PDB file of C-alpha atoms in Angstrom:
ATOM      1  CA  MET A   1      13.771 -23.255  51.884  1.00  0.00           C
ATOM      2  CA  SER A   2      16.830 -21.945  51.054  1.00  0.00           C
ATOM      3  CA  ILE A   3      17.390 -22.586  47.032  1.00  0.00           C
ATOM      4  CA  LYS A   4      20.802 -24.070  48.123  1.00  0.00           C
ATOM      5  CA  LYS A   5      19.225 -27.034  50.227  1.00  0.00           C
ATOM      6  CA  ASP A   6      17.312 -28.373  46.403  1.00  0.00           C
ATOM      7  CA  LEU A   7      20.321 -28.370  44.299  1.00  0.00           C
ATOM      8  CA  PRO A   8      21.052 -32.205  43.387  1.00  0.00           C
ATOM      9  CA  MET A   9      25.509 -30.934  43.748  1.00  0.00           C
ATOM     10  CA  ALA A  10      27.611 -28.701  45.176  1.00  0.00           C
ATOM     11  CA  TRP A  11      31.292 -28.312  44.443  1.00  0.00           C
ATOM     12  CA  HIS A  12      34.621 -26.400  46.259  1.00  0.00           C
ATOM     13  CA  PHE A  13      37.335 -25.682  44.104  1.00  0.00           C
ATOM     14  CA  GLU A  14      40.614 -24.653  46.970  1.00  0.00           C
ATOM     15  CA  ARG A  15      43.848 -24.016  44.744  1.00  0.00           C
ATOM     16  CA  ILE A  16      47.246 -25.244  48.074  1.00  0.00           C
ATOM     17  CA  SER A  17      50.103 -23.326  45.680  1.00  0.00           C
ATOM     18  CA  ALA A  18      50.499 -23.035  41.747  1.00  0.00           C
ATOM     19  CA  ARG A  19      50.927 -26.392  41.173  1.00  0.00           C
ATOM     20  CA  GLU A  20      48.388 -28.624  42.977  1.00  0.00           C
ATOM     21  CA  ALA A  21      44.562 -27.202  43.064  1.00  0.00           C
ATOM     22  CA  TYR A  22      41.153 -29.326  44.090  1.00  0.00           C
ATOM     23  CA  THR A  23      37.649 -29.800  43.478  1.00  0.00           C
ATOM     24  CA  PHE A  24      35.738 -30.765  45.624  1.00  0.00           C
ATOM     25  CA  ARG A  25      31.873 -32.771  44.515  1.00  0.00           C
ATOM     26  CA  TRP A  26      29.173 -33.310  47.029  1.00  0.00           C
ATOM     27  CA  GLY A  27      26.585 -35.275  45.170  1.00  0.00           C
ATOM     28  CA  ARG A  28      22.805 -35.022  47.083  1.00  0.00           C
ATOM     29  CA  GLY A  29      22.712 -38.330  49.388  1.00  0.00           C
ATOM     30  CA  SER A  30      25.378 -40.222  47.528  1.00  0.00           C
ATOM     31  CA  GLY A  31      27.613 -39.926  50.588  1.00  0.00           C
ATOM     32  CA  MET A  32      29.950 -39.658  49.373  1.00  0.00           C
ATOM     33  CA  ILE A  33      32.794 -36.997  48.171  1.00  0.00           C
ATOM     34  CA  THR A  34      34.825 -36.989  45.339  1.00  0.00           C
ATOM     35  CA  VAL A  35      38.290 -34.837  44.990  1.00  0.00           C
ATOM     36  CA  HIS A  36      39.934 -33.555  41.506  1.00  0.00           C
ATOM     37  CA  ARG A  37      42.936 -32.467  40.553  1.00  0.00           C
ATOM     38  CA  GLY A  38      42.771 -29.076  38.969  1.00  0.00           C
ATOM     39  CA  ASP A  39      39.307 -27.080  38.325  1.00  0.00           C
ATOM     40  CA  ALA A  40      36.206 -29.398  37.861  1.00  0.00           C
ATOM     41  CA  ARG A  41      33.780 -27.332  39.064  1.00  0.00           C
ATOM     42  CA  GLY A  42      29.786 -27.508  37.305  1.00  0.00           C
ATOM     43  CA  SER A  43      31.792 -31.449  36.048  1.00  0.00           C
ATOM     44  CA  HIS A  44      29.879 -34.327  35.974  1.00  0.00           C
ATOM     45  CA  SER A  45      32.950 -36.884  34.877  1.00  0.00           C
ATOM     46  CA  ASP A  46      35.372 -38.717  36.749  1.00  0.00           C
ATOM     47  CA  ASP A  47      38.206 -36.545  34.992  1.00  0.00           C
ATOM     48  CA  ASN A  48      41.460 -35.826  37.226  1.00  0.00           C
ATOM     49  CA  LEU A  49      39.242 -38.527  40.173  1.00  0.00           C
ATOM     50  CA  VAL A  50      41.719 -38.979  42.879  1.00  0.00           C
ATOM     51  CA  ASP A  51      40.779 -39.908  45.959  1.00  0.00           C
ATOM     52  CA  CYS A  52      37.043 -40.915  46.669  1.00  0.00           C
ATOM     53  CA  VAL A  53      35.610 -39.428  50.275  1.00  0.00           C
ATOM     54  CA  GLN A  54      33.076 -41.810  52.779  1.00  0.00           C
ATOM     55  CA  ILE A  55      31.118 -38.953  54.343  1.00  0.00           C
ATOM     56  CA  GLY A  56      27.664 -40.880  55.864  1.00  0.00           C
ATOM     57  CA  ILE A  57      25.721 -37.705  55.606  1.00  0.00           C
ATOM     58  CA  ASP A  58      24.568 -35.587  53.632  1.00  0.00           C
ATOM     59  CA  TRP A  59      24.814 -31.595  52.777  1.00  0.00           C
ATOM     60  CA  ILE A  60      22.846 -28.935  53.354  1.00  0.00           C
ATOM     61  CA  ASP A  61      24.457 -26.355  52.533  1.00  0.00           C
ATOM     62  CA  ASP A  62      28.247 -25.615  50.793  1.00  0.00           C
ATOM     63  CA  GLN A  63      29.892 -25.036  53.705  1.00  0.00           C
ATOM     64  CA  ASP A  64      29.078 -28.418  54.108  1.00  0.00           C
ATOM     65  CA  VAL A  65      31.025 -29.334  51.098  1.00  0.00           C
ATOM     66  CA  ARG A  66      34.137 -26.545  52.509  1.00  0.00           C
ATOM     67  CA  VAL A  67      34.575 -27.950  55.833  1.00  0.00           C
ATOM     68  CA  GLN A  68      34.710 -30.854  54.096  1.00  0.00           C
ATOM     69  CA  ALA A  69      37.705 -30.157  51.487  1.00  0.00           C
ATOM     70  CA  ARG A  70      39.715 -28.284  54.179  1.00  0.00           C
ATOM     71  CA  LYS A  71      39.330 -31.854  56.265  1.00  0.00           C
ATOM     72  CA  TRP A  72      40.894 -33.599  53.008  1.00  0.00           C
ATOM     73  CA  ILE A  73      43.034 -30.562  52.593  1.00  0.00           C
ATOM     74  CA  ARG A  74      44.763 -31.043  56.102  1.00  0.00           C
ATOM     75  CA  ALA A  75      45.470 -34.942  56.106  1.00  0.00           C
ATOM     76  CA  ASN A  76      45.806 -34.803  52.278  1.00  0.00           C
ATOM     77  CA  ALA A  77      46.970 -32.036  50.082  1.00  0.00           C
ATOM     78  CA  GLY A  78      50.443 -31.853  49.441  1.00  0.00           C
ATOM     79  CA  ARG A  79      51.467 -35.718  49.668  1.00  0.00           C
ATOM     80  CA  GLY A  80      51.481 -36.979  46.276  1.00  0.00           C
ATOM     81  CA  VAL A  81      48.206 -38.013  46.364  1.00  0.00           C
ATOM     82  CA  ARG A  82      47.427 -40.704  45.087  1.00  0.00           C
TER      83      ARG A  82
END
């Protein structure tokens, strides 16, 4: 079994522009991703929380987090997110 599959939480950081960046945090078993403004990699707090996305599935590896992050970005980035 891969060590990645044992991680309880995964983060993904995306810089959209010089002024816009987001961190996506997905906790194993939570069924949701939290979206935070700025670089919050490694953080467990809800500082700068801008959205919670119900996923309903669990992540297998970091690629799953990247895929969901890019879906959110296509739908929300640059639009004055909540």
